[in-house]
Short mmCIF file of C-alpha atoms in Angstrom, two decimals:
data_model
loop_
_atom_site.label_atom_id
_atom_site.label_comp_id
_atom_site.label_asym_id
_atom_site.label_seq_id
_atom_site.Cartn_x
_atom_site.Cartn_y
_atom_site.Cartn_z
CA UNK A 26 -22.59 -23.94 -10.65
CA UNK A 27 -20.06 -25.56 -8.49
CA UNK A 28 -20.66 -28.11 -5.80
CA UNK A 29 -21.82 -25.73 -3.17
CA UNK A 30 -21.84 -28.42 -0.30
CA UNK A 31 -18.20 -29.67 -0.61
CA UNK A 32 -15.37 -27.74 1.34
CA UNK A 33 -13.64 -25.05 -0.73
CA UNK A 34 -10.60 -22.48 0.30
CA UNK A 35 -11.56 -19.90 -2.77
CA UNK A 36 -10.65 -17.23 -0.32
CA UNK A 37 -7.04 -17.65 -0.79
CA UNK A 38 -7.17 -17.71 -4.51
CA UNK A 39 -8.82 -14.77 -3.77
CA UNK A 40 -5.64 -13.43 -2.28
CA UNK A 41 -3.11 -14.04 -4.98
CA UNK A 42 -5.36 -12.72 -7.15
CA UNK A 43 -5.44 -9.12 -4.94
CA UNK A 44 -1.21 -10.44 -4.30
CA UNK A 45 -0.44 -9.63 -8.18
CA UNK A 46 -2.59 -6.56 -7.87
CA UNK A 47 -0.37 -5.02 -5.36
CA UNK A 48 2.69 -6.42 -7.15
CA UNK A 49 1.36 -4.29 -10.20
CA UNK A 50 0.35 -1.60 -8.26
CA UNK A 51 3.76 -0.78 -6.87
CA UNK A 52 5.58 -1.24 -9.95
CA UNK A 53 3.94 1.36 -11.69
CA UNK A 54 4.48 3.43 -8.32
CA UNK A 55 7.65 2.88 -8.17
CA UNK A 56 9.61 2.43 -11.91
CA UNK A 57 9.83 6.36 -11.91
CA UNK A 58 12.54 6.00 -9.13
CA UNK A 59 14.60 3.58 -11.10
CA UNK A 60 14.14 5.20 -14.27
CA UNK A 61 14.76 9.03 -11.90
CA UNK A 62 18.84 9.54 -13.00
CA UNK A 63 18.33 8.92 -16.47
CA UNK A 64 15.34 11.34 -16.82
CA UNK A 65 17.44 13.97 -14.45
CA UNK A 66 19.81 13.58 -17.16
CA UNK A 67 17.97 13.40 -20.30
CA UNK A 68 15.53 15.77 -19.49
CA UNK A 69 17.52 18.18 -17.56
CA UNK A 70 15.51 17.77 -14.13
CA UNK A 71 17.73 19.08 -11.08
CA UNK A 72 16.79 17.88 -7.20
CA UNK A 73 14.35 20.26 -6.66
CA UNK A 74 12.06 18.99 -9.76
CA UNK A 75 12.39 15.40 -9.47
CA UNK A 76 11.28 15.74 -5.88
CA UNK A 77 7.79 17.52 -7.24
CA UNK A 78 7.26 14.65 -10.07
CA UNK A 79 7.82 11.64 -7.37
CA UNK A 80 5.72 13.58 -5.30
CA UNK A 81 3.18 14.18 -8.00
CA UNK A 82 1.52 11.02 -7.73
CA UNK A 83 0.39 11.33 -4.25
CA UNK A 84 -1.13 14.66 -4.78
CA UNK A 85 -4.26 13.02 -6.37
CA UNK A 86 -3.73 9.82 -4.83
CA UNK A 87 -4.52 11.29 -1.37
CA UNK A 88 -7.16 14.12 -2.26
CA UNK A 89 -9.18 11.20 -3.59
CA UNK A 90 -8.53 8.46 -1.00
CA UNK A 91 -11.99 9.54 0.67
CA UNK A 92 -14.04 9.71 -2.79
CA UNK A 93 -12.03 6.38 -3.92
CA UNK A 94 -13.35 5.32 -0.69
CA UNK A 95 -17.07 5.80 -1.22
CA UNK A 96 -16.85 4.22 -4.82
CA UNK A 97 -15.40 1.18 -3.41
CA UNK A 98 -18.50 0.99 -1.15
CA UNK A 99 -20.82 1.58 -4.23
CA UNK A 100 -19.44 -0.18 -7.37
CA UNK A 101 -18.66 -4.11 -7.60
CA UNK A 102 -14.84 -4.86 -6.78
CA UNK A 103 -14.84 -6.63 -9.97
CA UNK A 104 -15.48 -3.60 -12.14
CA UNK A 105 -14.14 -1.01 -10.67
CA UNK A 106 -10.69 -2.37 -9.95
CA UNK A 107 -10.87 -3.77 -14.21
CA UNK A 108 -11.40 -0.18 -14.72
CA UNK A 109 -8.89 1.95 -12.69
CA UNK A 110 -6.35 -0.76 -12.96
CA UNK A 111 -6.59 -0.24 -17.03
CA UNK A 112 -6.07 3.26 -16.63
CA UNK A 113 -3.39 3.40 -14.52
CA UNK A 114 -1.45 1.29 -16.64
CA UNK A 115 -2.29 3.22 -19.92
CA UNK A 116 -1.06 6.57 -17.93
CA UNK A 117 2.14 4.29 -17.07
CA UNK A 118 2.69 3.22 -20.90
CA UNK A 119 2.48 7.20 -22.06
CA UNK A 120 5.52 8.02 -19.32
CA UNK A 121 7.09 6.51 -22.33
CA UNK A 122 6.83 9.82 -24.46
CA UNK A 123 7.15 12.17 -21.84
CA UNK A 124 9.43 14.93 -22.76
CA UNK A 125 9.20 17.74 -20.22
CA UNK A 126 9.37 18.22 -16.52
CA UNK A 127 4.99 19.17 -17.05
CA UNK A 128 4.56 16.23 -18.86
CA UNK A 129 6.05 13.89 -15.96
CA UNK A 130 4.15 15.76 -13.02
CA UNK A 131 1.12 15.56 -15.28
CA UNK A 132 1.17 11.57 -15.94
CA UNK A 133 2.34 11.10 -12.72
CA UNK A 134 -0.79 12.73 -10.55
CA UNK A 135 -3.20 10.79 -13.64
CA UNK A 136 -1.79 7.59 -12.28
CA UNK A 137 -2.71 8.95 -8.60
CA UNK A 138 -6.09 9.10 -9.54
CA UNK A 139 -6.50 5.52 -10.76
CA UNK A 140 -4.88 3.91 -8.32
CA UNK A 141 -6.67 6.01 -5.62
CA UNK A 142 -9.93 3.47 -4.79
CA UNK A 143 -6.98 0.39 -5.01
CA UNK A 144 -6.09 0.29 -1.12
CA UNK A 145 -10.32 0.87 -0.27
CA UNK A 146 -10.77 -2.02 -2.66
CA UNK A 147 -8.24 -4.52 -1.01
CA UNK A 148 -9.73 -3.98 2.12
CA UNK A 149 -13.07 -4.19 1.26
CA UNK A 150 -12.64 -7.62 -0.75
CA UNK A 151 -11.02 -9.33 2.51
CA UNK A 152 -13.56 -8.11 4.95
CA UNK A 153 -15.90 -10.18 2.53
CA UNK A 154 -13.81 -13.31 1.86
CA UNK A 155 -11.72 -13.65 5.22
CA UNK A 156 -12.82 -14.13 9.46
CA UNK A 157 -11.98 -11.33 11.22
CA UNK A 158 -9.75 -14.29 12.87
CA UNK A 159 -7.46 -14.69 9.34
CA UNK A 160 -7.77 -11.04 8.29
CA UNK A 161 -4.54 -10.12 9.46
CA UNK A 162 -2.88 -12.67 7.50
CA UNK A 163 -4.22 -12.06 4.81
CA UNK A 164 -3.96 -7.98 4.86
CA UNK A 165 0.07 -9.21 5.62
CA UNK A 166 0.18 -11.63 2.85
CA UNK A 167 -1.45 -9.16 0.01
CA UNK A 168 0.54 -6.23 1.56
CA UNK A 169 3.76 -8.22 1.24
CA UNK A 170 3.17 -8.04 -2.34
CA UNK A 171 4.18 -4.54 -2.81
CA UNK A 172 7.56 -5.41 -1.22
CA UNK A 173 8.37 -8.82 -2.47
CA UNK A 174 7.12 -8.10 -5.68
CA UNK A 175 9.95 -4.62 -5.63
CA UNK A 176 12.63 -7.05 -4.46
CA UNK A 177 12.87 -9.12 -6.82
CA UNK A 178 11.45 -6.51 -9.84
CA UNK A 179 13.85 -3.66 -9.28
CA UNK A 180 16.88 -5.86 -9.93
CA UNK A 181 14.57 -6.90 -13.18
CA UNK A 182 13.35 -3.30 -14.01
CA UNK A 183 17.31 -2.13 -13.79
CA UNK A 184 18.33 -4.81 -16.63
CA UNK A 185 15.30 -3.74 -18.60
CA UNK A 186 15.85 0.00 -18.53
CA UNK A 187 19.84 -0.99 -19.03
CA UNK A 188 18.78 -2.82 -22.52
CA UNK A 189 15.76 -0.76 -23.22
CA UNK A 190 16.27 2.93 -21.63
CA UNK A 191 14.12 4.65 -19.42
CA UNK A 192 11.21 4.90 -21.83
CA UNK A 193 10.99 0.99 -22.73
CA UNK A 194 10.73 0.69 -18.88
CA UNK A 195 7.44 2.31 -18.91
CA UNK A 196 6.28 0.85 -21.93
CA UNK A 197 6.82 -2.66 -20.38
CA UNK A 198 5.50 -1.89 -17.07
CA UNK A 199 2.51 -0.33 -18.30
CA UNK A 200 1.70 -3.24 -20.92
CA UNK A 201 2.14 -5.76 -17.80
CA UNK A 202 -1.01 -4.03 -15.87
CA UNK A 203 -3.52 -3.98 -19.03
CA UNK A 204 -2.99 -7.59 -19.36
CA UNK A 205 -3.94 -8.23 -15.58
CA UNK A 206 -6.87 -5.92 -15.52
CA UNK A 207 -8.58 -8.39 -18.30
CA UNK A 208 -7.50 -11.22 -16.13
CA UNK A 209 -8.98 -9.73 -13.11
CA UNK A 210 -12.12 -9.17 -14.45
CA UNK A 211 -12.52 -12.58 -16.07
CA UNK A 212 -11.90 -14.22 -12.51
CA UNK A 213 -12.57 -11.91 -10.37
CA UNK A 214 -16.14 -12.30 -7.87
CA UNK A 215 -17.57 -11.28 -4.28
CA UNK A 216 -18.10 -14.56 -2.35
CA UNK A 217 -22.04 -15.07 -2.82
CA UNK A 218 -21.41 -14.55 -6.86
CA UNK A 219 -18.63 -16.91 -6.94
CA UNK A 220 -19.52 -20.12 -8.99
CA UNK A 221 -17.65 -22.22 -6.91
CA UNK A 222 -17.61 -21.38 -3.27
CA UNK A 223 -18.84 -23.54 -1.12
CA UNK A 224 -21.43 -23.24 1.35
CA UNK A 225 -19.43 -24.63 3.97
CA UNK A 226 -16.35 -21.99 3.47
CA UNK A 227 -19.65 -18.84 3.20
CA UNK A 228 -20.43 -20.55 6.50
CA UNK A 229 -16.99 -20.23 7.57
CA UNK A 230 -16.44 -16.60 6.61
CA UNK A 231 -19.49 -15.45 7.66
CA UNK A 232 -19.61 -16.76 11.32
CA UNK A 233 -15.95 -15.64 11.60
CA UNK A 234 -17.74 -11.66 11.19
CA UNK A 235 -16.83 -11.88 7.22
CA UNK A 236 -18.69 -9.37 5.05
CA UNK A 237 -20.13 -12.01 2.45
CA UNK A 238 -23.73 -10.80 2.37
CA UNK A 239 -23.18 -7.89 -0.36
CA UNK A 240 -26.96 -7.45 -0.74
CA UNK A 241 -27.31 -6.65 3.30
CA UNK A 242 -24.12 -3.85 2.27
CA UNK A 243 -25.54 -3.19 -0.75
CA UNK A 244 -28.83 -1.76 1.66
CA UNK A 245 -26.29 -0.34 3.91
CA UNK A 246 -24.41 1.86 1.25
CA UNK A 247 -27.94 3.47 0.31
CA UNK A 248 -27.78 5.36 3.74
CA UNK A 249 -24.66 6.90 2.86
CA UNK A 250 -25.10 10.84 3.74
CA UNK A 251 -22.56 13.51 3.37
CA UNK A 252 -22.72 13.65 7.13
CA UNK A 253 -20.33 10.11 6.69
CA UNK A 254 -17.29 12.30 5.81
CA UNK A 255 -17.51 13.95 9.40
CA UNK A 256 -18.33 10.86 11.31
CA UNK A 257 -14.48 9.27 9.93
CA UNK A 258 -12.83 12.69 11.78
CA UNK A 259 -14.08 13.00 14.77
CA UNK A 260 -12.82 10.14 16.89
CA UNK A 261 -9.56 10.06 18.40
CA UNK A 262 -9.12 6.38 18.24
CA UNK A 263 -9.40 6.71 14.41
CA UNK A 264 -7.34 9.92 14.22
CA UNK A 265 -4.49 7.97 16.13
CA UNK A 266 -4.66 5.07 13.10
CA UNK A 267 -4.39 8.24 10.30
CA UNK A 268 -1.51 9.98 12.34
CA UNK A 269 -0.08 6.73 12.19
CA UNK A 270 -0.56 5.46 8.84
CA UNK A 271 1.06 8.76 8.00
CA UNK A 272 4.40 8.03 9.85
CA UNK A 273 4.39 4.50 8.02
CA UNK A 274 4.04 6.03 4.81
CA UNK A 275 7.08 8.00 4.70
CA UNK A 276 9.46 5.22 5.60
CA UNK A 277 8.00 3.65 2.49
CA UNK A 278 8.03 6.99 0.22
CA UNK A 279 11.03 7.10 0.74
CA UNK A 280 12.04 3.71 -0.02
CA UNK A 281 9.77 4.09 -3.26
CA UNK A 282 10.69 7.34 -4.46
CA UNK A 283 14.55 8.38 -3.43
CA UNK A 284 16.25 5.31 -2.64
CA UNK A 285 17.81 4.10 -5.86
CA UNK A 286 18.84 7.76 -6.00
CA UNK A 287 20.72 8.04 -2.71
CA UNK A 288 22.59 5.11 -3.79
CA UNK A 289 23.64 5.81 -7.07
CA UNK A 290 24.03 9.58 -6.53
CA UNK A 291 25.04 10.08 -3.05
CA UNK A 292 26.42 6.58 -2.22
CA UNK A 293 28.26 6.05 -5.50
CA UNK A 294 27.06 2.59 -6.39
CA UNK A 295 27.01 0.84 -9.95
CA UNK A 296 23.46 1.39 -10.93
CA UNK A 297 22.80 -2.22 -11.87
CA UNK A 298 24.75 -2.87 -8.54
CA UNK A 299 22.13 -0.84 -6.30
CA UNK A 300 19.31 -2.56 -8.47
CA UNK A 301 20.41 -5.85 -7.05
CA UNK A 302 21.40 -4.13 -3.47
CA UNK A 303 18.32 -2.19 -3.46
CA UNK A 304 16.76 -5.58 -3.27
CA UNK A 305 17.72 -6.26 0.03
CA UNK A 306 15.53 -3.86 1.93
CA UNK A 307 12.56 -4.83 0.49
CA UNK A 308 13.14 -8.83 1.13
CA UNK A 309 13.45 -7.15 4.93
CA UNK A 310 10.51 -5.78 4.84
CA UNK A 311 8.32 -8.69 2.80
CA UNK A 312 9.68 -10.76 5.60
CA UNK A 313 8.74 -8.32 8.52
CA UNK A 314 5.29 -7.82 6.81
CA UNK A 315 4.91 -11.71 6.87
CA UNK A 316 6.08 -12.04 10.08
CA UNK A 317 3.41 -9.70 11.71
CA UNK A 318 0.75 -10.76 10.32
CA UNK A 319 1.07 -14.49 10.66
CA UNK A 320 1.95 -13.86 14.78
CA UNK A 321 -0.67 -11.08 15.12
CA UNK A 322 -3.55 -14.01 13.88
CA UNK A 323 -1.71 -16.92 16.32
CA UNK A 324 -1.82 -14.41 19.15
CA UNK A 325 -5.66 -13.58 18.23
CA UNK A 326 -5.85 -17.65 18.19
CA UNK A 327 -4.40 -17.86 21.36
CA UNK A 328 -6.60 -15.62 23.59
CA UNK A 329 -4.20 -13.20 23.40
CA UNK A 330 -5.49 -9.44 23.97
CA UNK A 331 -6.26 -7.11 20.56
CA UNK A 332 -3.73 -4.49 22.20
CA UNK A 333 -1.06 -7.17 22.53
CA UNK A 334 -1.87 -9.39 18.83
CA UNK A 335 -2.18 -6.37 16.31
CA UNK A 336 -0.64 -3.22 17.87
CA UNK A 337 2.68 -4.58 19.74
CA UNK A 338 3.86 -5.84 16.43
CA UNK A 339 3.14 -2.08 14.85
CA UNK A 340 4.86 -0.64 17.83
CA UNK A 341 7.89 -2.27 17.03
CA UNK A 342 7.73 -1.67 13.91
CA UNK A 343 7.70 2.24 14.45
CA UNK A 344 10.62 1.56 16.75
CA UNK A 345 12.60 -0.22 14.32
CA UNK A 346 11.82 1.67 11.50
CA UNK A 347 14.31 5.29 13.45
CA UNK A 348 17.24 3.00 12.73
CA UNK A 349 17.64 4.24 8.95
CA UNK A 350 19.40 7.06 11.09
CA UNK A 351 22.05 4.79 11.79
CA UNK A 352 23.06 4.79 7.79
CA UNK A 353 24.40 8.44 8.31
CA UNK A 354 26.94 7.51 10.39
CA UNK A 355 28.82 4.72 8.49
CA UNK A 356 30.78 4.18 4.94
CA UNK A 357 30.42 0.97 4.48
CA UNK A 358 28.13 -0.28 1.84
CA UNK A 359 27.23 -3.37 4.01
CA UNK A 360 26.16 -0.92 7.31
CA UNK A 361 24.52 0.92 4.86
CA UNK A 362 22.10 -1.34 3.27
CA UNK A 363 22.00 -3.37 6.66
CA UNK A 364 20.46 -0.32 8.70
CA UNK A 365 17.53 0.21 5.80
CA UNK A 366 16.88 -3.28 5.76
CA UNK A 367 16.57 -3.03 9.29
CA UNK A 368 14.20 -0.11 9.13
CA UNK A 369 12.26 -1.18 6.45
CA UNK A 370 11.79 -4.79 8.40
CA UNK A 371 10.23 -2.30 10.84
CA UNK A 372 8.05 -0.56 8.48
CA UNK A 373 6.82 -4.14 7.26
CA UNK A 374 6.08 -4.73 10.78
CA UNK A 375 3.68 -2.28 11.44
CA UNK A 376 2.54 -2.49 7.72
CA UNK A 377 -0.51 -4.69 9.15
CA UNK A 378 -2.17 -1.57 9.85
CA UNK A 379 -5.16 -1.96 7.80
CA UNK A 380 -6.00 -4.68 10.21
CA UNK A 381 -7.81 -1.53 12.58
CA UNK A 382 -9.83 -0.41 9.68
CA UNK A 383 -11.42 -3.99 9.74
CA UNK A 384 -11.66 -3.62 13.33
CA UNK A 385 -12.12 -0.43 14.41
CA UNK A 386 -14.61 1.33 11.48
CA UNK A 387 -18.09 2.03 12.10
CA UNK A 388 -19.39 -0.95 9.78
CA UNK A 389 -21.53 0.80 7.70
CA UNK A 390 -18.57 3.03 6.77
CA UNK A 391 -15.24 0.90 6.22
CA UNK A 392 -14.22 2.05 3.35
CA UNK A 393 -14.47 5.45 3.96
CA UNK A 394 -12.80 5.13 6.71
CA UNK A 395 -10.66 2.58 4.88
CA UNK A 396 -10.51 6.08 2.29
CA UNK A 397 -9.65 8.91 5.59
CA UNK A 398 -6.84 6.76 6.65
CA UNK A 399 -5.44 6.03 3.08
CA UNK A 400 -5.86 10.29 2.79
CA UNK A 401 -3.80 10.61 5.65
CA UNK A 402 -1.16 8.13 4.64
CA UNK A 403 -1.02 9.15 0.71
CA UNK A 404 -0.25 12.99 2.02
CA UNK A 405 3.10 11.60 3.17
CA UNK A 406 3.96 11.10 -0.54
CA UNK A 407 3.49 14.50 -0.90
CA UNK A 408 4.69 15.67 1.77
CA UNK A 409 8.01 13.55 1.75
CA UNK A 410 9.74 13.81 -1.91
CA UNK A 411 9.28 17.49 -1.89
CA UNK A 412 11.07 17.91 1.51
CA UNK A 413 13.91 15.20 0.62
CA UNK A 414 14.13 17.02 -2.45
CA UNK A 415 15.16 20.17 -0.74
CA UNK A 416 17.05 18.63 2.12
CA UNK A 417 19.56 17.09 -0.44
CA UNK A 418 19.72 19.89 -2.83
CA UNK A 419 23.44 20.50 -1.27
CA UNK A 420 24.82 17.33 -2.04
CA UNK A 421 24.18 15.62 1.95
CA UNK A 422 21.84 13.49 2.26
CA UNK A 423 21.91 12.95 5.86
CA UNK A 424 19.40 15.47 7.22
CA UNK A 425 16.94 13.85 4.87
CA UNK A 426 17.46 10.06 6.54
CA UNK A 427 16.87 12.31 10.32
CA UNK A 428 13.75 13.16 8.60
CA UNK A 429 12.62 9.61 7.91
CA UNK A 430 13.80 8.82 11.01
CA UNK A 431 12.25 11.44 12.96
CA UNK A 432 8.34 10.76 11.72
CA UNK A 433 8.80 6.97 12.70
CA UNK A 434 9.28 8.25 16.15
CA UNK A 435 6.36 10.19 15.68
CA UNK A 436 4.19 6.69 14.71
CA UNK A 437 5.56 5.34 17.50
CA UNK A 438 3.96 7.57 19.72
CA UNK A 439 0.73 7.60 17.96
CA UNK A 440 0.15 3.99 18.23
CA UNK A 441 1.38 4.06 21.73
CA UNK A 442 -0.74 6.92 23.30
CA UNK A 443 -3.38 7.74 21.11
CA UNK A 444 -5.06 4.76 19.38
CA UNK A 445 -5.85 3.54 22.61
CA UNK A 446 -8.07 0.67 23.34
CA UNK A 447 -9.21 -1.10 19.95
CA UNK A 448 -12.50 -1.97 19.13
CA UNK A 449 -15.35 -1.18 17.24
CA UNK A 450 -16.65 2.73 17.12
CA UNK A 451 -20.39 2.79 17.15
CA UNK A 452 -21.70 5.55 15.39
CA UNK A 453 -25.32 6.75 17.73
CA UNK A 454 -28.20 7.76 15.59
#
């Protein structure tokens, strides 16, 4: 055992650890849309399809958001993300050999289902090893990961497909995540298992309304009842967070899915050109994400009101994010990539969201509720592709950015007039 009594800060190893997670996460998310022209080519996939296999992933992903939800309440962090993570990355490594249209929609939804409990899990590991007073820089810091980690990968994942094709990509990426999942199991623990925590930072998580007692949840999750699942749907407060969480999520679907696309195919850029370019927008949005969470906490630190620390900066965000519109109405590269960036600096913005699950969940029920809200937000990847899909299938792709744009607005107004107040829903027996 460690030296319990002297001051650690194991939380924020914690943190890089759940950092490279996301990082890993998103790249097996997201190779498909680098790797998308090729496979349109060498497979003979036309608009239409492609939109079904980048959708593909969410269809699981979301229908099991609610049971991914309730596993993360019932098995240890440490296993279960070691397990799905190994998985996923397996199904990623077979895209190798895929040689049909099926195929692809069939790896694609298998990686939905492993990756489902992921989101649940990151939430549920910092309400244990953060204050409710750091929790929103920490949700900004881990979140960050799935855009820092693109921005500089999808310049890197271009070269490799460039030397290695389309296939090698997957084989790489998928090789990448069953090397981390061993690593995360070796180091992986919840606070009161750790080795080498000390009592002073338990102490410091705890009184800051940190989750660090698992046995107490570990009680708690024995009263789950099937009567849960209705509990997460009928408040309006929480409905206003899903509606939400939706709107943010196609911003990023799009950004994960059709992106490298539009500018290859309907922008006409180099392809190793728009790897580097397609950079840009994601440094935006790591910066926005960073931004918002680190201000949110200092306004929480200053007395500032919940309504003014966590939900102006998501407001903004929403606002922000309707200025991808503005790339329809410009040729130049530079306006171009300069009005996503802009957007998708909103969408990191408001990408803090996770922070109301923390605050706003019954607590015997967070990550279900962590599970509803993920639902919500994972149908937008179906949703999304599809529709872009057909949207472009004449060759414009402007009706499609309107569509982004469009369903930002929508967020707007969700966070605006129907989240309301926030604080804690207490659930009468």
């Amino acid at each position: 055992m460690g030296n319990r009594s002297q001051a650690t800060r194991k939380r924020y190893n914690i943190l890089t650890m759940i950092f490279v997670t996301v990082v890993i996460n998103y790249l097996d998310r997201t190779n498909i849309s680098i790797a998308a022209s090729a496979i349109q080519k060498d497979l003979g996939i036309n608009s239409i399809q492609m939109g079904y296999v980048f959708s593909a992933f969410a269809w699981t992903y979301a229908c099991l958001q609610i049971p991914g939800g309730i596993v993360a309440d019932k098995i240890k962090s440490r296993v279960l993300y070691t397990f799905i993570m190994a998985f996923w990355s397996i199904a990623t490594l077979i895209q190798g050999f895929a040689n049909s249209f099926i195929t692809l929609i069939g790896l694609r939804a298998s990686i939905g289902v492993f990756e489902a409990p992921s989101y649940p899990i990151n939430n549920l590991i910092v309400t244990r090893w953060f204050p409710e007073k750091e929790r929103a820089s920490a949700i900004g810091i881990y979140t960050s990961g799935q855009f820092l980690g693109m921005a500089f990968l999808l310049p890197v994942l271009a070269i490799i497909q460039n030397y290695l094709g389309w296939r090698g990509l997957f084989f790489v990426s998928g090789a990448i995540g069953i090397l981390w999942a061993g690593i995360w199991y070796y180091f992986y623990r919840d606070p009161q298992e750790h080795k080498y925590v000390s009592d002073t930072e338990l102490e410091h998580i705890k009184s800051g309304g940190g989750l660090v007692d698992i046995k107490e949840k570990a009680e708690k999750k024995m009263d789950f009842k099937w009567s849960d699942i209705k509990q997460v749907f009928l408040y309006r407060k929480l409905w206003g967070l899903y509606i939400g969480q939706f709107c943010l999520g196609a911003t990023i679907v799009f950004f994960l899915t059709w992106f490298p696309t539009y500018l290859v195919k309907y922008r006409g850029l180099d392809f190793l050109q728009s790897g580097f370019l397609a950079s840009i927008p994601y440094l935006a949005a790591f910066a926005g994400v960073l931004l918002s969470g680190f201000t949110s906490d200092y306004l929480t630190r200053k007395g500032y009101s919940v309504e003014m620390s966590r939900k102006a900066p998501i407001i903004i965000g929403m606002l922000l994010s309707t200025c991808i519109i503005g790339a329809n109405y410009t040729n130049s590269t530079f306006f171009i990539i300069f009005f996503l960036a802009l957007a998708f600096f909103g969408n990191g913005l408001a990408s803090i969201a996770w922070v109301f699950i923390s605050l706003m969940a019954p607590k015997k029920l967070i990550g279900l509720t962590g599970g509803a809200f993920n639902f919500i937000g994972g149908l937008a990847g179906i949703v999304v592709p599809i529709v872009i899909g057909y949207l472009v299938e004449d060759g414009d792709f402007g009706p499609a950015l309107f569509f982004i744009g469009g369903i930002a607005l929508l967020g707007f107004i969700s966070y605006t007039f129907i989240v309301g107040k926030v604080e804690r829903i207490i659930i009468k027996e």
